[in-house]
């Protein structure tokens, strides 16, 4: 290989590497979570202030029954940090090659399933009750580690992407109202109260393209998240691709 060709190859390799790195930026840009990789997207709460934003990791159970499938999660949580106030959560979770997010994004004992579109992305939606005991975000909602339990009504939105190796999750929650205080889980949907709540959940998020000016995307650890409880109850379930057997 002559010297000129070598210089061209090195220059091209450096360009491709730079482009690849630039294409995989993920983190917080102001109060928005931004991903310049697939899917290229910006997500934030509409009006609630940012509580924490960053990344972390967890281990997820899968349908085969084993524990510990490694998951990398970027998230942003919004609210006032008080139990009697709303909270909005955004998460972007990636799987290792060989795994995929299951198609069913609904929660057990949920009501009002449907599809909601945010920024041209279709999200599976459902409404359910969240308990603070093993909730990753209880501390962000002002619930002490060993304090009195709290409960919320939540509307969750989930979308698979990047050949089902990535998943976008949004959740809006409010304190469970008194008329549902003794309800272990929701069984009746489409009541007047739930319809109003689900409309507030729909309006709680803004999803759109990545801003043209991407300077200042910050990475860091999402603080006050109980990562040991970040599991399939919030993120959903996964499965493993079966190897192809040749005969």
CSV table of C-alpha atoms in Angstrom, one decimal:
chain,number,residue,atom,x,y,z
A,1,UNK,CA,0.0,0.0,0.0
A,2,UNK,CA,1.5,3.3,-1.1
A,3,UNK,CA,1.8,6.3,1.3
A,4,UNK,CA,-0.9,8.3,-0.3
A,5,UNK,CA,-3.4,5.4,-0.2
A,6,UNK,CA,-2.5,4.8,3.5
A,7,UNK,CA,-3.2,8.4,4.4
A,8,UNK,CA,-6.6,8.3,2.6
A,9,UNK,CA,-7.5,5.0,4.5
A,10,UNK,CA,-6.5,6.5,7.9
A,11,UNK,CA,-8.4,9.7,7.2
A,12,UNK,CA,-11.5,7.8,6.1
A,13,UNK,CA,-11.3,5.5,9.2
A,14,UNK,CA,-11.0,8.5,11.5
A,15,UNK,CA,-14.0,10.2,9.8
A,16,UNK,CA,-16.1,7.1,10.1
A,17,UNK,CA,-15.2,6.6,13.7
A,18,UNK,CA,-16.0,10.2,14.5
A,19,UNK,CA,-19.3,9.9,12.7
A,20,UNK,CA,-20.2,6.8,14.6
A,21,UNK,CA,-19.4,8.4,17.9
A,22,UNK,CA,-21.4,11.4,17.0
A,23,UNK,CA,-24.3,9.2,16.0
A,24,UNK,CA,-24.5,7.5,19.3
A,25,UNK,CA,-24.7,10.5,21.7
A,26,UNK,CA,-27.2,10.0,24.5
A,27,UNK,CA,-27.8,12.1,27.5
A,28,UNK,CA,-29.4,15.2,28.9
A,29,UNK,CA,-29.7,18.4,26.8
A,30,UNK,CA,-31.1,20.9,29.2
A,31,UNK,CA,-34.2,19.3,30.6
A,32,UNK,CA,-34.7,17.0,27.6
A,33,UNK,CA,-33.4,13.4,27.2
A,34,UNK,CA,-31.7,13.3,23.7
A,35,UNK,CA,-30.6,10.3,21.7
A,36,UNK,CA,-28.9,10.9,18.3
A,37,UNK,CA,-28.7,7.2,17.7
A,38,UNK,CA,-31.6,5.0,16.6
A,39,UNK,CA,-34.1,6.3,17.3
A,40,UNK,CA,-33.0,9.9,17.0
A,41,UNK,CA,-35.3,11.5,19.4
A,42,UNK,CA,-35.8,14.2,22.1
A,43,UNK,CA,-38.1,13.6,25.0
A,44,UNK,CA,-39.1,15.7,28.0
A,45,UNK,CA,-42.0,16.5,30.4
A,46,UNK,CA,-44.2,19.3,29.3
A,47,UNK,CA,-44.3,21.4,32.5
A,48,UNK,CA,-42.8,19.5,35.4
A,49,UNK,CA,-39.3,20.4,36.6
A,50,UNK,CA,-36.4,17.9,36.2
A,51,UNK,CA,-35.5,15.9,39.3
A,52,UNK,CA,-32.7,13.7,37.9
A,53,UNK,CA,-31.4,12.7,34.5
A,54,UNK,CA,-28.6,10.3,33.5
A,55,UNK,CA,-27.9,6.6,33.0
A,56,UNK,CA,-27.6,3.4,35.0
A,57,UNK,CA,-27.7,-0.3,34.6
A,58,UNK,CA,-29.8,-3.2,35.9
A,59,UNK,CA,-30.4,-6.9,35.5
A,60,UNK,CA,-33.7,-8.1,34.1
A,61,UNK,CA,-35.5,-11.5,34.3
A,62,UNK,CA,-36.5,-13.1,31.1
A,63,UNK,CA,-39.2,-15.6,29.9
A,64,UNK,CA,-36.7,-18.5,30.3
A,65,UNK,CA,-36.7,-18.0,34.0
A,66,UNK,CA,-33.1,-16.9,34.6
A,67,UNK,CA,-32.1,-13.6,36.2
A,68,UNK,CA,-29.7,-10.9,35.3
A,69,UNK,CA,-30.0,-10.0,31.6
A,70,UNK,CA,-27.9,-6.8,31.6
A,71,UNK,CA,-29.8,-3.7,30.6
A,72,UNK,CA,-28.4,-0.2,30.1
A,73,UNK,CA,-30.9,2.5,30.9
A,74,UNK,CA,-31.0,6.3,30.2
A,75,UNK,CA,-33.7,8.1,32.1
A,76,UNK,CA,-35.1,11.4,33.2
A,77,UNK,CA,-37.6,12.0,36.0
A,78,UNK,CA,-39.7,15.1,36.5
A,79,UNK,CA,-41.7,16.4,39.4
A,80,UNK,CA,-41.6,18.3,42.7
A,81,UNK,CA,-40.2,15.5,44.8
A,82,UNK,CA,-43.3,15.4,46.9
A,83,UNK,CA,-45.7,12.5,47.4
A,84,UNK,CA,-48.8,14.5,46.8
A,85,UNK,CA,-47.7,15.8,43.4
A,86,UNK,CA,-47.5,14.3,39.9
A,87,UNK,CA,-44.4,12.7,38.4
A,88,UNK,CA,-43.3,12.0,34.8
A,89,UNK,CA,-40.6,9.5,33.9
A,90,UNK,CA,-38.8,8.8,30.6
A,91,UNK,CA,-36.6,5.8,30.0
A,92,UNK,CA,-34.6,4.5,27.1
A,93,UNK,CA,-33.4,0.9,27.6
A,94,UNK,CA,-31.0,-1.1,25.4
A,95,UNK,CA,-30.4,-4.9,25.2
A,96,UNK,CA,-27.3,-6.8,24.2
A,97,UNK,CA,-27.4,-8.4,20.8
A,98,UNK,CA,-29.3,-11.7,20.9
A,99,UNK,CA,-32.1,-10.4,23.0
A,100,UNK,CA,-35.3,-8.6,22.2
A,101,UNK,CA,-38.1,-6.8,24.0
A,102,UNK,CA,-41.4,-8.7,24.0
A,103,UNK,CA,-44.2,-7.3,22.0
A,104,UNK,CA,-46.7,-7.1,24.8
A,105,UNK,CA,-46.0,-3.9,26.7
A,106,UNK,CA,-49.1,-4.0,28.9
A,107,UNK,CA,-49.0,-4.3,32.7
A,108,UNK,CA,-50.7,-7.0,34.8
A,109,UNK,CA,-54.0,-5.7,36.2
A,110,UNK,CA,-54.1,-2.7,33.9
A,111,UNK,CA,-57.0,-1.1,32.1
A,112,UNK,CA,-57.7,1.1,29.1
A,113,UNK,CA,-55.1,-0.4,26.7
A,114,UNK,CA,-54.6,1.6,23.5
A,115,UNK,CA,-52.0,3.2,21.2
A,116,UNK,CA,-50.9,6.8,21.7
A,117,UNK,CA,-48.8,8.7,19.1
A,118,UNK,CA,-46.0,11.0,20.3
A,119,UNK,CA,-43.8,12.7,17.8
A,120,UNK,CA,-44.8,10.2,15.0
A,121,UNK,CA,-43.9,7.2,17.3
A,122,UNK,CA,-46.7,4.8,18.3
A,123,UNK,CA,-46.6,3.8,22.0
A,124,UNK,CA,-48.6,1.0,23.6
A,125,UNK,CA,-50.5,2.5,26.6
A,126,UNK,CA,-52.3,1.2,29.7
A,127,UNK,CA,-53.3,2.5,33.1
A,128,UNK,CA,-52.4,0.7,36.4
A,129,UNK,CA,-51.6,1.2,40.1
A,130,UNK,CA,-48.0,1.5,41.3
A,131,UNK,CA,-46.8,0.6,44.9
A,132,UNK,CA,-43.9,2.3,46.5
A,133,UNK,CA,-42.5,-0.8,48.2
A,134,UNK,CA,-40.3,-2.0,45.2
A,135,UNK,CA,-40.6,1.1,43.0
A,136,UNK,CA,-37.4,2.5,41.5
A,137,UNK,CA,-38.6,6.1,41.8
A,138,UNK,CA,-40.1,6.1,45.3
A,139,UNK,CA,-37.3,8.2,46.7
A,140,UNK,CA,-37.7,10.8,43.9
A,141,UNK,CA,-41.3,11.1,44.9
A,142,UNK,CA,-40.4,11.9,48.5
A,143,UNK,CA,-41.0,8.5,50.0
A,144,UNK,CA,-38.3,7.6,52.6
A,145,UNK,CA,-36.6,4.2,52.2
A,146,UNK,CA,-38.4,2.8,55.3
A,147,UNK,CA,-41.3,5.3,55.4
A,148,UNK,CA,-45.0,4.8,55.1
A,149,UNK,CA,-46.0,3.1,51.7
A,150,UNK,CA,-47.4,5.2,49.0
A,151,UNK,CA,-49.5,4.4,45.9
A,152,UNK,CA,-50.0,6.1,42.6
A,153,UNK,CA,-52.2,5.7,39.6
A,154,UNK,CA,-50.0,5.6,36.5
A,155,UNK,CA,-50.4,5.7,32.7
A,156,UNK,CA,-47.5,4.0,30.9
A,157,UNK,CA,-46.4,4.3,27.3
A,158,UNK,CA,-44.0,1.8,25.7
A,159,UNK,CA,-42.5,1.6,22.2
A,160,UNK,CA,-40.0,-0.9,20.8
A,161,UNK,CA,-37.4,0.3,18.3
A,162,UNK,CA,-34.0,-0.5,16.7
A,163,UNK,CA,-35.1,-4.0,15.7
A,164,UNK,CA,-36.7,-4.5,19.1
A,165,UNK,CA,-33.3,-4.1,20.9
A,166,UNK,CA,-34.2,-0.7,22.3
A,167,UNK,CA,-37.3,0.4,24.2
A,168,UNK,CA,-38.8,3.8,25.0
A,169,UNK,CA,-40.9,4.0,28.2
A,170,UNK,CA,-42.8,7.0,29.5
A,171,UNK,CA,-44.9,7.0,32.7
A,172,UNK,CA,-47.1,9.7,34.2
A,173,UNK,CA,-48.3,9.2,37.7
A,174,UNK,CA,-50.4,10.9,40.3
A,175,UNK,CA,-51.2,10.1,43.9
A,176,UNK,CA,-54.0,7.5,44.1
A,177,UNK,CA,-57.2,9.3,44.9
A,178,UNK,CA,-59.2,8.5,48.0
A,179,UNK,CA,-62.0,6.8,46.1
A,180,UNK,CA,-59.4,4.2,44.9
A,181,UNK,CA,-57.5,3.9,48.2
A,182,UNK,CA,-58.8,0.4,49.0
A,183,UNK,CA,-58.5,-0.9,45.5
A,184,UNK,CA,-55.7,-3.5,45.1
A,185,UNK,CA,-55.6,-3.1,41.4
A,186,UNK,CA,-57.7,-1.4,38.7
A,187,UNK,CA,-60.5,-3.6,37.2
A,188,UNK,CA,-62.9,-1.0,35.7
A,189,UNK,CA,-61.6,1.4,33.0
A,190,UNK,CA,-63.0,4.4,31.2
A,191,UNK,CA,-64.6,6.1,34.2
A,192,UNK,CA,-64.9,9.8,34.0
A,193,UNK,CA,-62.0,10.2,36.5
A,194,UNK,CA,-59.7,7.8,34.6
A,195,UNK,CA,-60.4,9.5,31.2
A,196,UNK,CA,-59.5,12.9,32.7
A,197,UNK,CA,-56.3,11.4,34.2
A,198,UNK,CA,-55.3,9.7,31.0
A,199,UNK,CA,-55.8,13.0,29.1
A,200,UNK,CA,-53.4,14.6,31.6
A,201,UNK,CA,-50.9,11.8,31.0
A,202,UNK,CA,-51.1,12.3,27.2
A,203,UNK,CA,-50.3,16.0,27.6
A,204,UNK,CA,-47.5,15.4,30.1
A,205,UNK,CA,-44.8,14.6,27.5
A,206,UNK,CA,-43.2,16.2,24.5
A,207,UNK,CA,-41.5,13.9,22.0
A,208,UNK,CA,-39.9,15.2,18.8
A,209,UNK,CA,-36.7,15.4,16.7
A,210,UNK,CA,-33.2,16.0,18.0
A,211,UNK,CA,-32.5,19.7,18.1
A,212,UNK,CA,-30.1,21.0,15.4
A,213,UNK,CA,-27.8,22.4,18.1
A,214,UNK,CA,-26.6,19.4,20.0
A,215,UNK,CA,-23.8,21.1,21.9
A,216,UNK,CA,-23.9,20.4,25.6
A,217,UNK,CA,-25.3,16.9,25.7
A,218,UNK,CA,-24.4,15.7,29.2
A,219,UNK,CA,-23.9,12.2,30.5
A,220,UNK,CA,-24.0,11.2,34.2
A,221,UNK,CA,-25.5,8.9,36.7
A,222,UNK,CA,-29.2,9.3,37.5
A,223,UNK,CA,-29.2,9.9,41.3
A,224,UNK,CA,-31.8,8.8,43.9
A,225,UNK,CA,-33.0,6.0,41.6
A,226,UNK,CA,-33.3,2.6,43.3
A,227,UNK,CA,-31.7,0.6,40.5
A,228,UNK,CA,-32.1,-2.7,42.3
A,229,UNK,CA,-35.8,-2.4,41.6
A,230,UNK,CA,-35.5,-1.4,38.0
A,231,UNK,CA,-36.9,-4.6,36.4
A,232,UNK,CA,-39.6,-5.9,34.1
A,233,UNK,CA,-42.4,-4.3,36.2
A,234,UNK,CA,-41.3,-0.9,34.8
A,235,UNK,CA,-39.3,-1.8,31.6
A,236,UNK,CA,-41.3,-4.8,30.4
A,237,UNK,CA,-40.1,-8.4,29.6
A,238,UNK,CA,-37.5,-9.7,27.2
A,239,UNK,CA,-36.8,-12.9,25.3
A,240,UNK,CA,-33.7,-14.4,23.7
A,241,UNK,CA,-33.4,-15.3,20.1
A,242,UNK,CA,-33.2,-19.0,19.6
A,243,UNK,CA,-30.1,-20.1,17.7
A,244,UNK,CA,-30.6,-21.5,14.2
A,245,UNK,CA,-30.1,-25.2,14.1
A,246,UNK,CA,-28.6,-26.6,10.9
A,247,UNK,CA,-29.3,-30.1,9.9
